[in-house]
mmCIF file of C-alpha atoms and ligand atoms in Angstrom:
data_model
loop_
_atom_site.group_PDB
_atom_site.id
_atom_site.type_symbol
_atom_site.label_atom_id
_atom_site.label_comp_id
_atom_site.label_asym_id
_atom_site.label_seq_id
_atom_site.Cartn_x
_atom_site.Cartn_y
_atom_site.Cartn_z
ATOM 1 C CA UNK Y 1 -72.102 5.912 -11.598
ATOM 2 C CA UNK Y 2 -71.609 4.198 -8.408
ATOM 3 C CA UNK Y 3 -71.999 0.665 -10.321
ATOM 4 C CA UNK Y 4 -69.070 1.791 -12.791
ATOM 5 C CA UNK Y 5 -66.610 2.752 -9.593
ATOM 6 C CA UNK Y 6 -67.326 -0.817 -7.985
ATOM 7 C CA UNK Y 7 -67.046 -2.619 -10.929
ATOM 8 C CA UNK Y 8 -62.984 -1.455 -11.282
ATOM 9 C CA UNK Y 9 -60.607 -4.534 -10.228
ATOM 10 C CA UNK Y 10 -57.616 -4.269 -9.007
ATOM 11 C CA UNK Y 11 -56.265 -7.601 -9.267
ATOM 12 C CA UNK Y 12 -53.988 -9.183 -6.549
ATOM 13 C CA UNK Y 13 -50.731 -8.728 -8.752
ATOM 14 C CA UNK Y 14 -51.741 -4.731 -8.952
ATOM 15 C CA UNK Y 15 -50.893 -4.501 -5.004
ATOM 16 C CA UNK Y 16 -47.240 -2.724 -5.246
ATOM 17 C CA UNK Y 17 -48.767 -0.817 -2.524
ATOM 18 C CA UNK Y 18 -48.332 -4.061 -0.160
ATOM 19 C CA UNK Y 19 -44.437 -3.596 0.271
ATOM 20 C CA UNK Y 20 -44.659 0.435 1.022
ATOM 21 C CA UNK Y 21 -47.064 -0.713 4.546
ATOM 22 C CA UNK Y 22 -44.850 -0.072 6.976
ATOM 23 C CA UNK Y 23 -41.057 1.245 7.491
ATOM 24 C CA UNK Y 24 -39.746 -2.285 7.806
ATOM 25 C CA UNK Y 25 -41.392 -2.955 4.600
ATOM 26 C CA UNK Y 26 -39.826 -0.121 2.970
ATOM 27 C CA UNK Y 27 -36.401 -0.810 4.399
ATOM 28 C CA UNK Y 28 -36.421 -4.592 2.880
ATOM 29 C CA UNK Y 29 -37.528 -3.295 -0.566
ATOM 30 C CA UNK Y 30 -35.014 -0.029 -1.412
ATOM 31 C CA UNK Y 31 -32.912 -0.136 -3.962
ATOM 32 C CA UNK Y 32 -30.528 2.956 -3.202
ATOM 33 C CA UNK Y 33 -28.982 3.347 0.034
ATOM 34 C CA UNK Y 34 -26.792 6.726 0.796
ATOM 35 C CA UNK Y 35 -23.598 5.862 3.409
ATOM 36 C CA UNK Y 36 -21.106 8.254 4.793
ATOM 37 C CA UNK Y 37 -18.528 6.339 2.453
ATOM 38 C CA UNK Y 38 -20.035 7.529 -0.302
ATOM 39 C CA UNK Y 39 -19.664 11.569 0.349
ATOM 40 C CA UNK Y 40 -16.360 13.467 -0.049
ATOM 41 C CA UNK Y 41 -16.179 16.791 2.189
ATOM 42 C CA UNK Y 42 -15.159 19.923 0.209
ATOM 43 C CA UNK Y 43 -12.985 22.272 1.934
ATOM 44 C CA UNK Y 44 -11.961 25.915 1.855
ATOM 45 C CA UNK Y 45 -8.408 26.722 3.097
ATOM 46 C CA UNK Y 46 -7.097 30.442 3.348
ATOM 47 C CA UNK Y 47 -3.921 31.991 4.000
ATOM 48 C CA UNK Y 48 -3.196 33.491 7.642
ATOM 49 C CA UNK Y 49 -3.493 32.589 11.172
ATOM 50 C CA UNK Y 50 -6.688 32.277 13.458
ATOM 51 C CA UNK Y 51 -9.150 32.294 10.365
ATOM 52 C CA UNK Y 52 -11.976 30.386 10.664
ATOM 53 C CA UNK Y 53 -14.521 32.388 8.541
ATOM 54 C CA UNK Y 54 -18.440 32.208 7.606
ATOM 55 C CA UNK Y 55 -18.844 31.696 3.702
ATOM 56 C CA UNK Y 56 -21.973 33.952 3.869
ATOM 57 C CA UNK Y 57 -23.563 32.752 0.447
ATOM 58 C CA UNK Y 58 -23.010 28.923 1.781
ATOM 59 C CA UNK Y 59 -24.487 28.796 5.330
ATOM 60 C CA UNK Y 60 -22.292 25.981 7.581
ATOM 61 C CA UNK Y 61 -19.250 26.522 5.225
ATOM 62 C CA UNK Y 62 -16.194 28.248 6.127
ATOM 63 C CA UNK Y 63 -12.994 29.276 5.136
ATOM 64 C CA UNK Y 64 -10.059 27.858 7.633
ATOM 65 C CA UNK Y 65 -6.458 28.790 7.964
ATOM 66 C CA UNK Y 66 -4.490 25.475 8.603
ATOM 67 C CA UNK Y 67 -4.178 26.029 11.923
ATOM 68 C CA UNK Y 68 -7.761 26.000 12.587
ATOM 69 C CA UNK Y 69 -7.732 22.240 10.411
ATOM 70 C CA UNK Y 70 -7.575 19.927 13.588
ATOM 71 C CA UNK Y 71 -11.276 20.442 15.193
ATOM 72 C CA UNK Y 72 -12.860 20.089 11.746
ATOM 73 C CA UNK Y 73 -10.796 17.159 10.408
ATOM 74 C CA UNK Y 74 -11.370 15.631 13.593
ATOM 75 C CA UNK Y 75 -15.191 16.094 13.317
ATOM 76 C CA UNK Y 76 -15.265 15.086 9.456
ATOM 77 C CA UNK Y 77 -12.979 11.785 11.255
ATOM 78 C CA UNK Y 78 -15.767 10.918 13.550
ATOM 79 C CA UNK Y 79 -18.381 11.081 11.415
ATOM 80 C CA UNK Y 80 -17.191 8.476 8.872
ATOM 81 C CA UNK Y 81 -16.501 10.376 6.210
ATOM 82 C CA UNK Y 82 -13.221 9.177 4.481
ATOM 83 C CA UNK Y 83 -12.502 11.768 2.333
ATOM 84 C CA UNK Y 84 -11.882 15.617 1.929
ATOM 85 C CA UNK Y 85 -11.650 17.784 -0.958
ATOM 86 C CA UNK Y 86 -9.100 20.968 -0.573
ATOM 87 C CA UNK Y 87 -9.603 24.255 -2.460
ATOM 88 C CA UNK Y 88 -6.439 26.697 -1.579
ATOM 89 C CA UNK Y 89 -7.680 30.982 -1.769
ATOM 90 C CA UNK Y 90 -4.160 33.104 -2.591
ATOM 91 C CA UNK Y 91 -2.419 35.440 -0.468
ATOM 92 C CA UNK Y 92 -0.959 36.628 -4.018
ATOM 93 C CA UNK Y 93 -2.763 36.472 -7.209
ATOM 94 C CA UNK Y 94 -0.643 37.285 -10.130
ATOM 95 C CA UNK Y 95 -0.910 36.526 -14.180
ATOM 96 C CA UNK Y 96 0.933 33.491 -14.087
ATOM 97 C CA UNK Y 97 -1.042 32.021 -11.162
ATOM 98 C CA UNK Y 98 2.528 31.572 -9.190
ATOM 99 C CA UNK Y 99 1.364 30.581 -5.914
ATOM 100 C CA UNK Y 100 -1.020 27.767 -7.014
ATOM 101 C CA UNK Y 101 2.428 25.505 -7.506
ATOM 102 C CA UNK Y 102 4.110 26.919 -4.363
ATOM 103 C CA UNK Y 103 5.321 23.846 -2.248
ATOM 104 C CA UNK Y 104 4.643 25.955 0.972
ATOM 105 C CA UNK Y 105 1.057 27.048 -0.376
ATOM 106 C CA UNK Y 106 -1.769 26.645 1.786
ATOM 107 C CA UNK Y 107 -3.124 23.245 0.087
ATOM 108 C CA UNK Y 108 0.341 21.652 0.591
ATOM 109 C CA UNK Y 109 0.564 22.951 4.333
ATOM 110 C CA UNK Y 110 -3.058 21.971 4.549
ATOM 111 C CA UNK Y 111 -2.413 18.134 3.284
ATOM 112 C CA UNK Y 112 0.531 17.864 5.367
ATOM 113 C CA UNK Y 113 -1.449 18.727 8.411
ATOM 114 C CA UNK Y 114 -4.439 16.510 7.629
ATOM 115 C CA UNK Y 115 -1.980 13.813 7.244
ATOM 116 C CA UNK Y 116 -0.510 14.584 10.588
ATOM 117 C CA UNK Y 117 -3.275 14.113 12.119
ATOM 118 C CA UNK Y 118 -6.092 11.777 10.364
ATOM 119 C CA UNK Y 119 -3.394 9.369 8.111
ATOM 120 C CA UNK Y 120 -6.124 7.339 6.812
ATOM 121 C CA UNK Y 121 -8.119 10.358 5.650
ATOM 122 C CA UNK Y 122 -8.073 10.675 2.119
ATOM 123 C CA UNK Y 123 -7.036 14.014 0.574
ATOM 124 C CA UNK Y 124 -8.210 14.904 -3.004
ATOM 125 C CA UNK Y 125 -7.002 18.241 -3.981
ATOM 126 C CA UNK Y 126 -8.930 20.640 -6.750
ATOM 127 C CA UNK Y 127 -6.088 21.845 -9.378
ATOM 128 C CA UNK Y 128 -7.139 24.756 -10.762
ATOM 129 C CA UNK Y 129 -5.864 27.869 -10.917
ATOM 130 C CA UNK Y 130 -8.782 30.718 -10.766
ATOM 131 C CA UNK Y 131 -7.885 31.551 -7.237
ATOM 132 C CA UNK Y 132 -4.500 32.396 -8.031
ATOM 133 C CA UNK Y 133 -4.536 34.259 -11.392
ATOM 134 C CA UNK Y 134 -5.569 38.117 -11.224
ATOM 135 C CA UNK Y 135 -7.877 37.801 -13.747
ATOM 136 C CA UNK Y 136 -9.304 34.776 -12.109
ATOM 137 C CA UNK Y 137 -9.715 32.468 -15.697
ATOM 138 C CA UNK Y 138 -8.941 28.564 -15.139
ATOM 139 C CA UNK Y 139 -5.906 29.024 -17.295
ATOM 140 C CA UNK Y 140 -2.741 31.375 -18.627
ATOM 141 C CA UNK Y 141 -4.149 34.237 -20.668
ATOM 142 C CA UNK Y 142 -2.995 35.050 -23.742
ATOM 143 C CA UNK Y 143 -3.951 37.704 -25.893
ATOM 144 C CA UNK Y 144 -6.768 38.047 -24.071
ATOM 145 C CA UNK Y 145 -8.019 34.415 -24.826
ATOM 146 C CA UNK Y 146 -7.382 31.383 -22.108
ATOM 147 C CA UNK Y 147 -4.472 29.184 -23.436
ATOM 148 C CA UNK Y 148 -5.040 25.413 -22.892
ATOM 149 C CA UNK Y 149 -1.241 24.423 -23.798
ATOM 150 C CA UNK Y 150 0.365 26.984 -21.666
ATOM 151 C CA UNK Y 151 -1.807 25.988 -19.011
ATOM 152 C CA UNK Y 152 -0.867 22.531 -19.237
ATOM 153 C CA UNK Y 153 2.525 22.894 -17.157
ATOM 154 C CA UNK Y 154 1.098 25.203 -14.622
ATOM 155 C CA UNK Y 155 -1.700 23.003 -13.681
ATOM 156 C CA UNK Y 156 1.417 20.043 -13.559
ATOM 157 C CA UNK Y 157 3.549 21.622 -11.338
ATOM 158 C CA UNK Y 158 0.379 22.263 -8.910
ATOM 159 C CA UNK Y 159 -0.907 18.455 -9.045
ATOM 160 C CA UNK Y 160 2.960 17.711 -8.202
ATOM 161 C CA UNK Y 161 2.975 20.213 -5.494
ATOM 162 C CA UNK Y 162 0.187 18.164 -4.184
ATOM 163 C CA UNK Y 163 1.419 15.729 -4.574
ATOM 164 C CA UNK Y 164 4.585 15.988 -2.680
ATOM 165 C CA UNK Y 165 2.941 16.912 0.383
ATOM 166 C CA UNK Y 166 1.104 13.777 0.421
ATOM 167 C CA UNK Y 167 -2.679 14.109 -1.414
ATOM 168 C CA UNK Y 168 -4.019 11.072 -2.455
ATOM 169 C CA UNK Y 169 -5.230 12.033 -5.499
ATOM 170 C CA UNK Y 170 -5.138 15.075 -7.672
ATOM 171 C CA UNK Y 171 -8.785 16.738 -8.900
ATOM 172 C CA UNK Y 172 -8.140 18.888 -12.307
ATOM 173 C CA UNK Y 173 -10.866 21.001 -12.541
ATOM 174 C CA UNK Y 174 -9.251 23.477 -15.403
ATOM 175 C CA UNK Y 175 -11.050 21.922 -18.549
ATOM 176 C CA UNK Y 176 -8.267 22.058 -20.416
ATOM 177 C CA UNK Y 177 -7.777 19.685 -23.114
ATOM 178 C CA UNK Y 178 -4.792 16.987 -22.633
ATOM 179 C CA UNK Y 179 -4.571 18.160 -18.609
ATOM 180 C CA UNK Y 180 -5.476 14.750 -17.422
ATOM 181 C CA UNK Y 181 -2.659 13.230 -19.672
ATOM 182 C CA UNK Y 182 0.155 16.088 -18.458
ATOM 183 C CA UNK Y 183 -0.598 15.197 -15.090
ATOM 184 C CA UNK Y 184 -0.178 12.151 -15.200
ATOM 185 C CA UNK Y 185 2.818 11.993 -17.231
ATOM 186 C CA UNK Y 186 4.234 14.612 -14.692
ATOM 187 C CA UNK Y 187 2.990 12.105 -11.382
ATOM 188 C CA UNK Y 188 4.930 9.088 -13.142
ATOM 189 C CA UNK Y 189 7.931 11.069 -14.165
ATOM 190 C CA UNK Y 190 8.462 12.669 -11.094
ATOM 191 C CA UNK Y 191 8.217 9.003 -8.516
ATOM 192 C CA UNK Y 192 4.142 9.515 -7.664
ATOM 193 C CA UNK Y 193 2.735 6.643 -9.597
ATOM 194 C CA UNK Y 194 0.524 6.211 -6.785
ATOM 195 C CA UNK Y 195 -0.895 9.331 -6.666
ATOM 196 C CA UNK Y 196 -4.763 9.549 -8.522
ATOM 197 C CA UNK Y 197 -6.134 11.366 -10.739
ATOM 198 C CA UNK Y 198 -10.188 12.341 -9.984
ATOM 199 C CA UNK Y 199 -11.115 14.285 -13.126
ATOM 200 C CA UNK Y 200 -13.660 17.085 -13.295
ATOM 201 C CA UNK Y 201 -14.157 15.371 -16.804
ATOM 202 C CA UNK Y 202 -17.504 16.678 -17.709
ATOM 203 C CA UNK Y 203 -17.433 20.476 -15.769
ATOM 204 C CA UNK Y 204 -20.687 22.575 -17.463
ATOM 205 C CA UNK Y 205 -20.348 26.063 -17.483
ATOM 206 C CA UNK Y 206 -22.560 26.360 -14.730
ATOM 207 C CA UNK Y 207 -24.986 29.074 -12.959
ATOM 208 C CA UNK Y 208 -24.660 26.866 -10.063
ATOM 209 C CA UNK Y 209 -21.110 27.804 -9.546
ATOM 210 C CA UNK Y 210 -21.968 31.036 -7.705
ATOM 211 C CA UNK Y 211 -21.411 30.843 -4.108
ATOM 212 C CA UNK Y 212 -18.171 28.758 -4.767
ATOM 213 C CA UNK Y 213 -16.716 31.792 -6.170
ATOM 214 C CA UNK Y 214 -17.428 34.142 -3.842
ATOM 215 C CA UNK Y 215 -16.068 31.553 -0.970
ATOM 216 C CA UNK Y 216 -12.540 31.064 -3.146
ATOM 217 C CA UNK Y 217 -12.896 34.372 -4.380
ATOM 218 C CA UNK Y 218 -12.391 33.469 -7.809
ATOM 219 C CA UNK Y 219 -14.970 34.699 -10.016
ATOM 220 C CA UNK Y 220 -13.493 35.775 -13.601
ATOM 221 C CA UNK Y 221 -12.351 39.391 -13.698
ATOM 222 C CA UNK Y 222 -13.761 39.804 -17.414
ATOM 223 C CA UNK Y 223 -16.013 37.509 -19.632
ATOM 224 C CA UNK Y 224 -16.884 33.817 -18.734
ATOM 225 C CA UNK Y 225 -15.411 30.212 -18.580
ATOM 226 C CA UNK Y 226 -18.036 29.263 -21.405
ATOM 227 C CA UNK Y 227 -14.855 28.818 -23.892
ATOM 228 C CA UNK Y 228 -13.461 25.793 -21.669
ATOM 229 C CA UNK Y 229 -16.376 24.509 -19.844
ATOM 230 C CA UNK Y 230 -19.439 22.519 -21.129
ATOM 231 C CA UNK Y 231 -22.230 23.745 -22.920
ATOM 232 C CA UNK Y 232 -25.373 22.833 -20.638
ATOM 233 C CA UNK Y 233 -27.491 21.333 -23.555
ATOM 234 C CA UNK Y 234 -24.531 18.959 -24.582
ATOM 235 C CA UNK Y 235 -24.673 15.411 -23.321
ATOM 236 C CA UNK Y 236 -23.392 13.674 -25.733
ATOM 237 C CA UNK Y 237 -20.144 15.800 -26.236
ATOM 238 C CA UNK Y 238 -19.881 14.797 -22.257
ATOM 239 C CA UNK Y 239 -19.786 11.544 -22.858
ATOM 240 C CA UNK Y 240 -16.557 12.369 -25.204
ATOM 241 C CA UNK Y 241 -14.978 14.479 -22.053
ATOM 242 C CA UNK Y 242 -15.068 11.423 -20.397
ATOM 243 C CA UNK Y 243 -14.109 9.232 -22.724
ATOM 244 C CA UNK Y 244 -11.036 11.430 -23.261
ATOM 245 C CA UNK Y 245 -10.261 11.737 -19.568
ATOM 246 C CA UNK Y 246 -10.217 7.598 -19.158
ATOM 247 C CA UNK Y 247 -8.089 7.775 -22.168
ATOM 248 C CA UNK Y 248 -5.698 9.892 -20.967
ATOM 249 C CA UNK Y 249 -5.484 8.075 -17.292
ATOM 250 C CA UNK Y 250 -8.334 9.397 -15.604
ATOM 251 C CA UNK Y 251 -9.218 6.602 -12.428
ATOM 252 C CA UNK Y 252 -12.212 8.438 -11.415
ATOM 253 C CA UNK Y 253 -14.096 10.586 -13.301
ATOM 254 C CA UNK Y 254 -16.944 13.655 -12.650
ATOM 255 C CA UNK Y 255 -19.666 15.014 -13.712
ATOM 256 C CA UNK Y 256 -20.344 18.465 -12.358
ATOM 257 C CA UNK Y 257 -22.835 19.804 -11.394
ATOM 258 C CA UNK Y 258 -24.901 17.081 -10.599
ATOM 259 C CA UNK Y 259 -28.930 17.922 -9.491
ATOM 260 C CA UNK Y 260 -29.215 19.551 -13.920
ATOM 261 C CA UNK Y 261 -27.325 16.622 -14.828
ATOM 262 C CA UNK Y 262 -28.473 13.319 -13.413
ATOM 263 C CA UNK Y 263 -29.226 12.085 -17.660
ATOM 264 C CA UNK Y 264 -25.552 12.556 -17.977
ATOM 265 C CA UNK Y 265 -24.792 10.617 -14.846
ATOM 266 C CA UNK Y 266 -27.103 8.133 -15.806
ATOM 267 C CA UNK Y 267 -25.413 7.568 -19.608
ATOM 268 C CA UNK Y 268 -22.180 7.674 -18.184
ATOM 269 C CA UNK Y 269 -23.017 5.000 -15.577
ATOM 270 C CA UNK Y 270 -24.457 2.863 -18.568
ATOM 271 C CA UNK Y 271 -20.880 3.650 -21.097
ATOM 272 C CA UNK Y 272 -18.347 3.385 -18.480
ATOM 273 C CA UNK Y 273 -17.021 1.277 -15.776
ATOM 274 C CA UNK Y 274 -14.626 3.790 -13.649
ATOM 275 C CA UNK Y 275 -16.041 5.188 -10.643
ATOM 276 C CA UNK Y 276 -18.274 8.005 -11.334
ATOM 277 C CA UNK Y 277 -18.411 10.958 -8.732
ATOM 278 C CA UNK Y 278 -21.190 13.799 -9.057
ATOM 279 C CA UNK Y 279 -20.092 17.390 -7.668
ATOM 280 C CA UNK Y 280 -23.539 18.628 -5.550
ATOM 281 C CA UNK Y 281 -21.858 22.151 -6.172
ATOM 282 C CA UNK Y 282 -22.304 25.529 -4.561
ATOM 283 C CA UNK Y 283 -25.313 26.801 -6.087
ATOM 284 C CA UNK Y 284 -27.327 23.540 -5.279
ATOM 285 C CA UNK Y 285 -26.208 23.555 -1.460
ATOM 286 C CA UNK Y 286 -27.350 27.471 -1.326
ATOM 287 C CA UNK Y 287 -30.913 26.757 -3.006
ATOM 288 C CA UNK Y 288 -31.653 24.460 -0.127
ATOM 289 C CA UNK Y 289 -30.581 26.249 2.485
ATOM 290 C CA UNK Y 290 -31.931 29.222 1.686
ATOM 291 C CA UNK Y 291 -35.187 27.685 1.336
ATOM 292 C CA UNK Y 292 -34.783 25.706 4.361
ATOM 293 C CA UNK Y 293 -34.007 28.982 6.466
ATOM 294 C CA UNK Y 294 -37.637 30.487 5.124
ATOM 295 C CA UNK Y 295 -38.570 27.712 6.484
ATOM 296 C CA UNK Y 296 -39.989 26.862 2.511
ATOM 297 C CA UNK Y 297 -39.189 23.161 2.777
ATOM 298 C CA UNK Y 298 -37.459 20.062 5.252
ATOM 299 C CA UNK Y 299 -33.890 20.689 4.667
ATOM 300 C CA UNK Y 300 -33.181 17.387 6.035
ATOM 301 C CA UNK Y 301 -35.635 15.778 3.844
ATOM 302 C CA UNK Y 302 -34.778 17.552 0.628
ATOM 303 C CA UNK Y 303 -30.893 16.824 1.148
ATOM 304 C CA UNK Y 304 -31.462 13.204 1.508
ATOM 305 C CA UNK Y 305 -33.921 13.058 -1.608
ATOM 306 C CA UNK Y 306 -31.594 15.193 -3.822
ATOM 307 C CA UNK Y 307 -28.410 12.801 -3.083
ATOM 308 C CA UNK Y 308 -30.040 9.266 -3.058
ATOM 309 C CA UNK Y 309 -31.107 10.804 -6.753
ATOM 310 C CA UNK Y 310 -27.753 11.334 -7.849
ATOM 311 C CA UNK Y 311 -26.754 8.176 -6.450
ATOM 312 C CA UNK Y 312 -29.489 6.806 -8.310
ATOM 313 C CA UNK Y 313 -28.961 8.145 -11.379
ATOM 314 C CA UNK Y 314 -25.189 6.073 -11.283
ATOM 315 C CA UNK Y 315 -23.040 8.040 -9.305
ATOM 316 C CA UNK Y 316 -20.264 6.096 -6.860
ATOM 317 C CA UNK Y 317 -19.402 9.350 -5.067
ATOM 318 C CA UNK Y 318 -21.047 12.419 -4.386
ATOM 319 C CA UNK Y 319 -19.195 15.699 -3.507
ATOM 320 C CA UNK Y 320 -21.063 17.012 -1.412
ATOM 321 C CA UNK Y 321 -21.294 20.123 1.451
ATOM 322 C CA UNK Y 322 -23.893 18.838 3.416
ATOM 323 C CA UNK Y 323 -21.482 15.717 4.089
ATOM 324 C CA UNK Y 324 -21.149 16.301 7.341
ATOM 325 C CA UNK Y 325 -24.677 16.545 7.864
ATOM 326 C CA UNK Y 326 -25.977 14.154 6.117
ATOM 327 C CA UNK Y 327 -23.255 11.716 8.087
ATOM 328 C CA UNK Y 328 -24.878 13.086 11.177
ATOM 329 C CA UNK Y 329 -28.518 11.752 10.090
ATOM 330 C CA UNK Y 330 -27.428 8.556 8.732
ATOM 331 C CA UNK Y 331 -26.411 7.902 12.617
ATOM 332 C CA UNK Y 332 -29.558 8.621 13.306
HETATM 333 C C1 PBG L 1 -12.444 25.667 -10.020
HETATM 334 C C2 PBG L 1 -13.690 25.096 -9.467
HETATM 335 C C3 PBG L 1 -14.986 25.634 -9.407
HETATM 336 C C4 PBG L 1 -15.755 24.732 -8.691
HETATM 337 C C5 PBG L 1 -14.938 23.658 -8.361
HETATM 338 N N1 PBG L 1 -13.659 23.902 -8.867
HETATM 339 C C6 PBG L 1 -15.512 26.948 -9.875
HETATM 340 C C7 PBG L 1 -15.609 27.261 -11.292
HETATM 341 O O1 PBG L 1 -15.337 26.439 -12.171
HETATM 342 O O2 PBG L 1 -15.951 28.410 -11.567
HETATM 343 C C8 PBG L 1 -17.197 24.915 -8.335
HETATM 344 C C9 PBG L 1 -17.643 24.148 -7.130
HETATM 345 C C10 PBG L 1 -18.942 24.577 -6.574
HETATM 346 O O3 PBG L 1 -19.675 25.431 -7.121
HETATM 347 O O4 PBG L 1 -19.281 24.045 -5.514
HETATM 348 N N2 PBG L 1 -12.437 25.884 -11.376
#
């Protein structure tokens, strides 16, 4: 037995173990590399004054009122991170989703004040409308179904609200068929050229989704999004979302959520040459610190290993809530 053991040879080309020695070694040899460039902040803004309120499902997230912006955006400044991502809660939710489009809405007040204060900061904005309809669906109901055409305008007149206070570029996250096309005709036609779109092009109807809606309360009052968002078992037909989304004048395109998805990251990478972003959503920020806080695993660990993955797997930009974090351990 011993004779068999001793006989194995490893030859000298079998030594991959030789560059994993020592940290230095490690360093010289990886092939991914996270920086704070690469994260975009997400952000909750509320209506009122003096608000700056615990998300309790998503520990270290809150929801601000604009005047409570400045110490955050500041922070977000410091830390290198060069980009936020608004979601606006309503004061008012009505059928017709009327104060998603308001020009004096929080995410317009919100952008305006970022840009006061941190110019170079760049401002995506989420257009979508479940925070602002009653029944909280991505879209106008009608008869009881959600109605992509009638939809269309609403979500315009929100991206150009947006757009008018200054974002950058303009997130739809409605999965509605042709939105990415009406927004953009709606940007050129109205002088905002300039202004990007960052599509939510392949959104799954997602379990993951579940702390995001209690933190922009905006759960659906009845049934589910599963008759506009993806299927989970459908890759290929994301690949089609996307291809869509480019058609239609997408410049960067998502896929969302990210940690069940990394295959569709990775085929997307391989078919198209946009910038890819991957939304680290809700649900997957929650898992970890929840198991973190039992004290289950090394959140700081875990974090790092789950976005150098989805970097990995082809991903330019990841949307992320541990930004800020992870900005702060990239320091060092
Ligand atoms: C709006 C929207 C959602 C998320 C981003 N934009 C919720 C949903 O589709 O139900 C989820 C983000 C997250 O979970 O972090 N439609």
């Amino acid at each position: 037995m011993a004779e068999v053991l001793t006989r194995t040879v490893v030859e000298p080309t079998d030594r991959l173990r030789r560059l994993r020695r020592t940290e230095g070694l490690r360093a010289l040899v990886r092939e991914t590399r996270l920086a704070p460039e690469d994260l975009i902040y997400p952000l909750f803004v509320r209506p009122g004054q003096n608000f700056q309120e615990p998300i309790p499902s998503m520990p270290g997230q809150f929801r601000f009122t604009v005047d409570r912006l400045d110490a955050e955006i500041e922070e977000v400044v410091r830390l290198g991170i060069r980009a936020v991502l608004l979601f606006g809660l309503a004061a008012r939710k009505d059928p017709e989703a009327r104060e998603a489009y308001e020009e004096a809405g929080v995410v317009p007040q919100a952008i305006r004040r970022i840009k006061a204060i941190a110019p170079e900061l760049v401002v995506i904005t989420d257009v979508c409308v479940c925070a602002y309809t009653d029944h909280g669906h991505c879209g106008i109901v009608r008869d009881g179904e959600v109605d992509n055409d009638a939809t269309l305008p609403v979500l315009s007149r929100m991206a150009l609200a947006h757009a008018a206070a200054g974002a950058d570029l303009v997130a739809p996250s409605a999965m509605m068929d042709g939105q990415v096309r009406a927004i953009r005709e709606a940007l050129d036609g109205a002088g905002f050229s300039h202004v990007g779109i960052m599509a939510y092009s392949a959104k799954f109807a997602s379990a993951f989704y579940g702390p995001f809606r209690e933190a922009a309360d905006s759960a659906p009052r009845f049934g589910d999004r599963r008759s506009y968002q993806m299927d989970p078992p459908n890759a290929r037909e994301a690949l089609r979302e996307i291809e869509r989304d480019i058609a239609q004048g997408a410049d960067i395109v998502m896929v969302k959520p990210a940690l069940a998805y990394l295959d569709v990251i990775r085929r997307a990478r391989e078919r198209f040459d946009h910038p890819i972003a991957a939304y680290n959503v809700s649900g997957e920020y929650s898992m970890v610190k929840a198991a973190a806080q039992l004290g289950w695993l090394d959140e700081a660990r875990a974090v790092m290993e789950i976005l150098t993955a989805i970097k990995r797997a082809g991903a330019d930009l990841i949307i992320t809530y541990f930004a800020k974090e992870v900005a702060r351990w990239l320091r060092g």
